Coordinates of C-alpha atoms in Angstrom, one line a residue:
M1 CA -67.7 97.5 -153.9
R2 CA -65.0 97.5 -151.7
R3 CA -66.5 94.2 -150.0
V4 CA -66.8 92.6 -153.6
L5 CA -63.1 93.7 -154.6
L6 CA -61.9 92.2 -151.5
A7 CA -63.5 88.7 -152.2
F8 CA -62.3 89.1 -155.9
L9 CA -58.4 89.6 -154.7
C10 CA -58.9 86.6 -152.2
L11 CA -59.7 84.5 -154.8
L12 CA -56.7 85.5 -157.3
L13 CA -54.4 84.9 -154.6
I14 CA -55.3 81.3 -153.7
A15 CA -55.9 80.4 -157.5
P16 CA -52.7 78.7 -159.0
T17 CA -52.0 78.9 -162.9
V18 CA -51.6 75.4 -164.7
A19 CA -48.0 76.8 -165.1
T20 CA -47.6 77.1 -161.2
V21 CA -49.1 73.7 -160.8
R22 CA -46.9 71.9 -163.1
A23 CA -43.7 73.7 -161.6
V24 CA -44.8 72.8 -158.0
A25 CA -45.5 69.2 -159.1
H26 CA -42.3 68.6 -160.9
G27 CA -40.0 70.6 -158.2
A28 CA -41.4 69.2 -155.0
T29 CA -42.7 66.2 -153.4
P30 CA -46.2 65.9 -152.6
A31 CA -47.9 64.8 -149.3
A32 CA -49.3 61.3 -149.5
S33 CA -53.0 61.5 -150.6
P34 CA -55.4 60.8 -148.0
S35 CA -57.1 57.5 -147.6
A36 CA -60.3 55.9 -145.9
E37 CA -58.2 55.5 -143.2
D38 CA -58.5 59.3 -142.3
G39 CA -61.7 58.5 -140.8
Y40 CA -64.3 60.3 -143.3
A41 CA -67.8 59.1 -143.1
H42 CA -67.9 59.3 -146.9
P43 CA -64.3 58.5 -147.8
D44 CA -65.9 57.5 -151.6
W45 CA -66.5 61.1 -152.3
L46 CA -63.0 61.7 -152.7
V47 CA -60.8 60.3 -155.5
D48 CA -57.2 60.2 -156.4
T49 CA -55.4 59.8 -160.1
A50 CA -55.4 56.0 -159.8
W51 CA -59.3 56.1 -159.5
I52 CA -59.5 58.2 -162.8
D53 CA -57.0 56.1 -164.5
A54 CA -59.0 53.0 -163.6
H55 CA -62.4 54.4 -164.9
R56 CA -60.8 56.4 -167.7
D57 CA -62.9 54.1 -170.1
D58 CA -66.0 53.8 -168.3
P59 CA -69.1 55.8 -170.3
K60 CA -70.7 56.6 -167.0
V61 CA -68.1 58.3 -165.3
R62 CA -67.5 62.1 -166.4
I63 CA -64.9 64.6 -165.4
V64 CA -65.5 68.3 -165.1
A65 CA -63.2 71.0 -164.5
L66 CA -64.4 73.9 -162.3
T67 CA -61.6 76.4 -163.7
P68 CA -61.4 79.4 -165.9
A69 CA -61.6 78.6 -169.6
D70 CA -58.1 79.9 -170.3
E71 CA -56.6 77.8 -167.7
F72 CA -58.3 74.8 -168.9
E73 CA -57.2 75.0 -172.6
A74 CA -53.7 75.7 -171.0
G75 CA -54.0 72.0 -169.9
H76 CA -56.6 69.8 -168.4
I77 CA -57.4 66.2 -167.8
P78 CA -58.1 64.4 -171.1
N79 CA -61.8 64.7 -172.1
A80 CA -63.1 66.6 -169.2
A81 CA -65.6 69.3 -169.4
Q82 CA -65.2 72.7 -168.3
I83 CA -67.3 75.3 -166.4
D84 CA -66.3 77.8 -163.9
W85 CA -67.7 79.0 -160.6
P86 CA -69.4 82.1 -161.7
E87 CA -71.5 80.6 -164.1
L88 CA -73.3 78.8 -161.1
K89 CA -73.7 81.6 -159.0
V90 CA -76.6 82.7 -157.0
V91 CA -77.0 85.2 -154.3
D92 CA -80.8 85.7 -154.3
T93 CA -82.4 83.3 -152.3
S94 CA -86.0 83.9 -152.6
D95 CA -88.0 81.1 -154.1
P96 CA -88.7 82.7 -157.8
S97 CA -85.0 83.1 -157.8
I98 CA -83.9 79.9 -157.0
A99 CA -86.4 78.2 -159.1
R100 CA -84.9 80.1 -162.1
W101 CA -81.4 79.3 -161.0
Q102 CA -82.0 75.6 -160.8
D103 CA -83.6 75.9 -164.5
E104 CA -80.5 77.8 -165.7
V105 CA -78.1 75.3 -164.1
E106 CA -79.9 72.4 -165.5
A107 CA -79.3 73.7 -169.0
K108 CA -75.9 74.4 -168.2
L109 CA -75.3 70.8 -167.1
T110 CA -77.1 69.5 -170.2
A111 CA -74.8 71.7 -172.6
L112 CA -71.8 70.0 -170.7
G113 CA -73.3 66.8 -171.6
L114 CA -73.8 65.6 -168.1
A115 CA -76.8 63.3 -166.9
P116 CA -78.4 62.3 -163.6
D117 CA -77.3 58.7 -163.6
Q118 CA -73.7 59.7 -164.4
T119 CA -70.9 59.5 -161.9
I120 CA -69.5 63.0 -162.1
V121 CA -65.8 63.5 -160.8
I122 CA -65.1 67.2 -160.3
Y123 CA -61.7 68.9 -160.0
D124 CA -60.2 72.3 -159.5
G125 CA -56.7 73.8 -160.4
G126 CA -56.0 74.0 -156.3
T127 CA -58.5 76.5 -155.2
L128 CA -61.1 73.5 -153.3
F129 CA -63.6 75.0 -155.4
A130 CA -64.6 72.1 -157.0
A131 CA -66.9 71.7 -153.8
R132 CA -69.1 74.2 -155.5
L133 CA -70.3 72.3 -158.3
W134 CA -70.4 69.4 -155.8
W135 CA -73.2 71.4 -153.7
V136 CA -75.0 72.5 -156.8
L137 CA -75.5 68.8 -157.9
E138 CA -76.0 68.0 -154.5
Q139 CA -78.8 70.5 -154.3
L140 CA -80.1 69.0 -157.7
G141 CA -80.5 65.7 -156.0
H142 CA -77.5 64.1 -158.0
E143 CA -76.6 60.6 -156.5
D144 CA -73.0 60.0 -157.7
K145 CA -70.5 63.1 -157.6
R146 CA -67.1 63.3 -156.2
I147 CA -64.1 65.4 -156.4
L148 CA -60.5 64.8 -156.9
N149 CA -58.6 65.2 -153.8
G150 CA -55.9 67.9 -154.0
G151 CA -57.3 68.9 -157.4
L152 CA -55.0 69.3 -160.7
P153 CA -52.0 69.5 -158.5
S154 CA -52.2 66.1 -157.5
Y155 CA -53.2 64.5 -160.7
V156 CA -50.0 65.9 -162.2
A157 CA -48.0 65.2 -159.1
A158 CA -49.1 61.5 -159.8
G159 CA -47.6 61.8 -163.6
G160 CA -51.2 62.1 -164.9
E161 CA -51.2 63.1 -168.6
L162 CA -52.9 66.5 -169.7
E163 CA -54.1 67.8 -172.9
E164 CA -54.4 71.2 -174.2
G165 CA -57.3 73.0 -176.0
P166 CA -61.0 73.5 -175.7
A167 CA -63.3 70.8 -174.1
H168 CA -64.7 68.0 -176.0
I169 CA -68.6 67.8 -175.3
Q170 CA -70.0 64.3 -175.4
P171 CA -73.9 65.2 -176.1
V172 CA -76.4 63.6 -174.0
A173 CA -79.9 62.2 -175.2
E174 CA -82.3 63.9 -172.6
T175 CA -82.0 67.3 -170.9
Y176 CA -80.7 67.2 -167.4
E177 CA -83.4 67.1 -164.7
G178 CA -82.9 67.2 -161.1
N179 CA -84.7 66.3 -158.0
P180 CA -83.9 69.5 -156.2
R181 CA -83.2 69.0 -152.2
P182 CA -84.3 72.3 -150.5
E183 CA -83.0 71.3 -147.0
V184 CA -79.4 71.7 -148.4
L185 CA -79.8 75.3 -149.3
A186 CA -80.7 77.9 -146.6
S187 CA -82.7 81.1 -147.4
L188 CA -82.3 84.5 -146.1
E189 CA -85.3 84.1 -144.1
E190 CA -84.2 80.9 -142.9
V191 CA -80.8 82.3 -141.7
R192 CA -82.8 85.2 -139.9
A193 CA -85.2 82.7 -138.2
S194 CA -82.1 80.8 -137.0
L195 CA -80.0 83.7 -135.3
D196 CA -81.3 83.0 -131.7
D197 CA -81.5 79.5 -132.1
P198 CA -78.6 77.6 -129.9
N199 CA -79.3 74.6 -132.0
V200 CA -78.0 76.3 -135.1
A201 CA -74.3 77.1 -136.0
L202 CA -73.3 79.7 -138.5
V203 CA -69.9 79.4 -139.8
D204 CA -68.4 82.4 -141.8
A205 CA -65.9 80.9 -144.3
R206 CA -64.1 84.2 -145.4
T207 CA -61.1 85.4 -144.3
P208 CA -60.7 87.1 -140.8
E209 CA -60.4 90.3 -142.3
E210 CA -63.4 90.2 -144.3
Y211 CA -65.2 88.8 -141.0
A212 CA -64.0 91.8 -138.8
N213 CA -65.4 94.3 -141.3
G214 CA -68.9 92.7 -140.9
H215 CA -70.7 89.0 -140.4
I216 CA -73.9 87.6 -139.6
P217 CA -74.4 87.9 -135.7
G218 CA -73.3 84.9 -133.8
A219 CA -71.3 83.6 -136.6
V220 CA -67.9 82.0 -136.1
N221 CA -65.0 82.5 -138.6
V222 CA -63.1 79.4 -140.2
N223 CA -61.5 80.6 -143.0
F224 CA -62.3 77.9 -145.9
P225 CA -58.3 77.2 -146.6
R226 CA -58.1 75.7 -143.3
N227 CA -60.2 72.6 -144.4
A228 CA -57.3 71.3 -146.4
E229 CA -53.6 71.0 -145.9
P230 CA -51.6 74.3 -146.6
E231 CA -49.0 72.8 -149.0
I232 CA -50.0 72.1 -152.9
P233 CA -51.5 69.6 -153.5
K234 CA -53.9 70.9 -151.0
Y235 CA -55.6 67.7 -149.7
W236 CA -58.4 67.6 -147.3
K237 CA -57.2 67.3 -143.6
S238 CA -58.0 64.2 -141.9
A239 CA -61.5 63.6 -140.0
D240 CA -59.8 64.0 -136.8
E241 CA -58.2 67.2 -137.4
L242 CA -61.6 68.8 -139.0
L243 CA -63.8 67.5 -136.1
A244 CA -61.4 69.2 -133.8
L245 CA -61.3 72.3 -135.8
Y246 CA -65.3 72.8 -135.4
A247 CA -66.1 71.3 -132.2
D248 CA -63.2 73.8 -130.6
L249 CA -65.8 76.6 -132.0
G250 CA -69.1 74.9 -130.7
V251 CA -69.9 73.8 -134.4
T252 CA -70.9 70.3 -133.3
P253 CA -72.4 67.3 -135.5
D254 CA -75.7 67.7 -133.3
K255 CA -76.5 71.1 -134.5
Q256 CA -77.7 72.3 -137.7
V257 CA -74.7 74.2 -139.5
I258 CA -75.2 77.0 -141.9
P259 CA -72.0 78.0 -143.7
Y260 CA -71.7 81.1 -146.0
C261 CA -69.1 83.6 -147.3
A262 CA -69.4 86.4 -149.8
T263 CA -71.1 84.5 -152.8
G264 CA -71.4 81.0 -151.6
V265 CA -68.1 79.4 -153.6
R266 CA -65.8 79.3 -150.4
S267 CA -68.7 78.1 -148.2
A268 CA -69.3 75.4 -150.4
V269 CA -66.0 74.0 -149.4
T270 CA -67.2 74.1 -145.5
Y271 CA -70.3 72.4 -146.7
F272 CA -68.6 69.7 -148.5
T273 CA -66.2 69.1 -145.6
L274 CA -68.8 68.8 -142.6
R275 CA -70.8 66.4 -144.9
L276 CA -67.4 64.5 -145.5
I277 CA -66.6 64.0 -141.8
G278 CA -70.1 63.2 -141.1
Y279 CA -72.1 66.1 -140.1
E280 CA -75.7 65.4 -141.6
D281 CA -77.6 68.6 -141.0
V282 CA -75.9 71.3 -143.0
A283 CA -77.4 73.7 -145.1
L284 CA -75.5 76.2 -147.2
Y285 CA -76.6 79.9 -147.0
T286 CA -75.9 80.7 -151.0
G287 CA -76.8 84.3 -150.8
S288 CA -74.0 84.7 -148.4
W289 CA -72.6 88.2 -147.4
D290 CA -73.5 89.6 -151.1
E291 CA -77.4 89.3 -150.3
W292 CA -77.1 89.6 -146.3
G293 CA -74.5 92.2 -146.4
N294 CA -76.3 94.6 -148.9
R295 CA -79.6 94.8 -147.3
E296 CA -80.6 97.2 -144.7
D297 CA -82.9 95.1 -143.0
T298 CA -80.3 92.4 -141.8
P299 CA -78.1 92.9 -138.7
K300 CA -74.8 92.7 -138.6
E301 CA -71.9 92.6 -136.3
T302 CA -68.3 93.8 -136.7

């Protein structure tokens, strides 16, 4: 219970409200949004407000807010759908559980009016958690998925208009059906088997305090906000900065990297970051500490 409460409090501390977003955007000069010149291996995975404006009338582009419903209704990008990260949670990585979860997620995506052939742009309120839905779509084999760099604060700072109220769902004719990619999801047993493998790097994306209280043996700690600039809007750091951050800890592109956190939300940010800068072999341990730490048959370090 203490671990769960700590993780929840951490989420609250980094989640700005819409009012805060508006105040910061109108009261400060934000840093320039990074561009392809920052050396990303996949620069097209990040979009800005200008990109959204240019594609606003494209029927194949759908925008999804990964925010709480009350924050969404207080102000969101026009015509966006809404879902929040708890609705995408799975912390039991057994095969039957993952299969059920995939079916449930496909039903949720269908209800949001999403289809596999769409370009889906995800944004958050400044938490970086848009990466969680990005990873979910990755796991389902969705081809074209992107993140609004800097989240809603960057959109507001650039003069983007907001609308209030609930989402306007645009139904699709067919049920969303993915093509799951098991290689991007690490199960508990796969993590257990990797513990003594020098070719595997485990990255704990939680706070240093959580890490100190208990972590998977051999994991290094990179608190997930370190992937982005500390100021709002929280743009992703340049590729050079990120490569240096991870390489200094022995997390290099030649290894398989397995990020985890408490419930697979914060570590999805790590997953996206590593893939963004060119790491090819990354598998998210979505069960994370919620699964590993609550079992008696798994080794732990403090």
